[in-house]
Every structure is written in C-alpha cells, then in structure tokens.
C-alpha cells in the first residue's frame, strides 16, 4: 500500500520535528 504521498524523507523530517508525537504513517 504505497498510497501515502509522504515520502520517507518527509517522514524522517516529521519524526525529527515531532519526536514526542508518535504518528504512524
């Protein structure tokens, strides 16, 4: 299921920006 527009790089950025927020992409 690769319907996610968010790329892995963006995921890493978001994880770095929001380490406290456990968001599952």
PDB file of N, CA and C in Angstrom:
ATOM      1  N   UNK A   1       0.851  -1.203   0.000  1.00  0.00           N
ATOM      2  CA  UNK A   1       0.000   0.000   0.000  1.00  0.00           C
ATOM      3  C   UNK A   1       0.884   1.249   0.000  1.00  0.00           C
ATOM      4  N   UNK A   2       1.190   1.728  -1.184  1.00  0.00           N
ATOM      5  CA  UNK A   2       2.044   2.919  -1.298  1.00  0.00           C
ATOM      6  C   UNK A   2       1.214   4.125  -1.722  1.00  0.00           C
ATOM      7  N   UNK A   3       0.077   4.293  -1.093  1.00  0.00           N
ATOM      8  CA  UNK A   3      -0.783   5.429  -1.441  1.00  0.00           C
ATOM      9  C   UNK A   3      -0.449   6.653  -0.601  1.00  0.00           C
ATOM     10  N   UNK A   4       0.602   6.535   0.185  1.00  0.00           N
ATOM     11  CA  UNK A   4       0.979   7.646   1.053  1.00  0.00           C
ATOM     12  C   UNK A   4       1.840   8.646   0.288  1.00  0.00           C
ATOM     13  N   UNK A   5       1.362   9.885   0.130  1.00  0.00           N
ATOM     14  CA  UNK A   5       2.084  10.926  -0.602  1.00  0.00           C
ATOM     15  C   UNK A   5       3.340  11.387   0.133  1.00  0.00           C
ATOM     16  N   UNK A   6       3.395  11.071   1.418  1.00  0.00           N
ATOM     17  CA  UNK A   6       4.548  11.496   2.211  1.00  0.00           C
ATOM     18  C   UNK A   6       5.714  10.536   1.972  1.00  0.00           C
ATOM     19  N   UNK A   7       6.823  11.074   1.536  1.00  0.00           N
ATOM     20  CA  UNK A   7       7.994  10.247   1.253  1.00  0.00           C
ATOM     21  C   UNK A   7       8.725   9.881   2.543  1.00  0.00           C
ATOM     22  N   UNK A   8       9.648   8.939   2.446  1.00  0.00           N
ATOM     23  CA  UNK A   8      10.393   8.510   3.633  1.00  0.00           C
ATOM     24  C   UNK A   8      11.193   9.667   4.221  1.00  0.00           C
ATOM     25  N   UNK A   9      11.707  10.517   3.347  1.00  0.00           N
ATOM     26  CA  UNK A   9      12.484  11.666   3.825  1.00  0.00           C
ATOM     27  C   UNK A   9      11.595  12.592   4.639  1.00  0.00           C
ATOM     28  N   UNK A  10      10.378  12.801   4.142  1.00  0.00           N
ATOM     29  CA  UNK A  10       9.443  13.674   4.861  1.00  0.00           C
ATOM     30  C   UNK A  10       9.073  13.040   6.195  1.00  0.00           C
ATOM     31  N   UNK A  11       8.933  11.737   6.212  1.00  0.00           N
ATOM     32  CA  UNK A  11       8.599  11.030   7.459  1.00  0.00           C
ATOM     33  C   UNK A  11       9.705  11.244   8.478  1.00  0.00           C
ATOM     34  N   UNK A  12      10.942  11.135   8.010  1.00  0.00           N
ATOM     35  CA  UNK A  12      12.077  11.320   8.916  1.00  0.00           C
ATOM     36  C   UNK A  12      12.108  12.745   9.439  1.00  0.00           C
ATOM     37  N   UNK A  13      11.798  13.695   8.562  1.00  0.00           N
ATOM     38  CA  UNK A  13      11.774  15.107   8.987  1.00  0.00           C
ATOM     39  C   UNK A  13      10.720  15.309  10.059  1.00  0.00           C
ATOM     40  N   UNK A  14       9.546  14.751   9.812  1.00  0.00           N
ATOM     41  CA  UNK A  14       8.446  14.910  10.770  1.00  0.00           C
ATOM     42  C   UNK A  14       8.803  14.250  12.096  1.00  0.00           C
ATOM     43  N   UNK A  15       9.442  13.079  12.020  1.00  0.00           N
ATOM     44  CA  UNK A  15       9.825  12.377  13.252  1.00  0.00           C
ATOM     45  C   UNK A  15      10.848  13.188  14.021  1.00  0.00           C
ATOM     46  N   UNK A  16      11.742  13.865  13.291  1.00  0.00           N
ATOM     47  CA  UNK A  16      12.760  14.680  13.957  1.00  0.00           C
ATOM     48  C   UNK A  16      12.126  15.934  14.543  1.00  0.00           C
ATOM     49  N   UNK A  17      11.149  16.489  13.824  1.00  0.00           N
ATOM     50  CA  UNK A  17      10.491  17.706  14.297  1.00  0.00           C
ATOM     51  C   UNK A  17       9.530  17.393  15.441  1.00  0.00           C
ATOM     52  N   UNK A  18       8.880  16.224  15.345  1.00  0.00           N
ATOM     53  CA  UNK A  18       7.925  15.855  16.392  1.00  0.00           C
ATOM     54  C   UNK A  18       8.272  14.496  16.988  1.00  0.00           C
ATOM     55  N   UNK A  19       9.363  14.442  17.756  1.00  0.00           N
ATOM     56  CA  UNK A  19       9.787  13.182  18.363  1.00  0.00           C
ATOM     57  C   UNK A  19       8.814  12.716  19.432  1.00  0.00           C
ATOM     58  N   UNK A  20       8.108  13.673  20.025  1.00  0.00           N
ATOM     59  CA  UNK A  20       7.159  13.327  21.085  1.00  0.00           C
ATOM     60  C   UNK A  20       5.867  12.779  20.498  1.00  0.00           C
ATOM     61  N   UNK A  21       5.597  13.156  19.272  1.00  0.00           N
ATOM     62  CA  UNK A  21       4.352  12.725  18.647  1.00  0.00           C
ATOM     63  C   UNK A  21       4.552  11.379  17.955  1.00  0.00           C
ATOM     64  N   UNK A  22       3.903  10.362  18.463  1.00  0.00           N
ATOM     65  CA  UNK A  22       4.030   9.018  17.879  1.00  0.00           C
ATOM     66  C   UNK A  22       3.001   8.847  16.776  1.00  0.00           C
ATOM     67  N   UNK A  23       3.348   9.353  15.613  1.00  0.00           N
ATOM     68  CA  UNK A  23       2.422   9.261  14.482  1.00  0.00           C
ATOM     69  C   UNK A  23       2.827   8.110  13.579  1.00  0.00           C
ATOM     70  N   UNK A  24       1.888   7.241  13.280  1.00  0.00           N
ATOM     71  CA  UNK A  24       2.173   6.100  12.413  1.00  0.00           C
ATOM     72  C   UNK A  24       1.774   6.434  10.988  1.00  0.00           C
ATOM     73  N   UNK A  25       2.753   6.475  10.099  1.00  0.00           N
ATOM     74  CA  UNK A  25       2.455   6.781   8.699  1.00  0.00           C
ATOM     75  C   UNK A  25       2.274   5.502   7.922  1.00  0.00           C
TER      76      UNK A  25
END
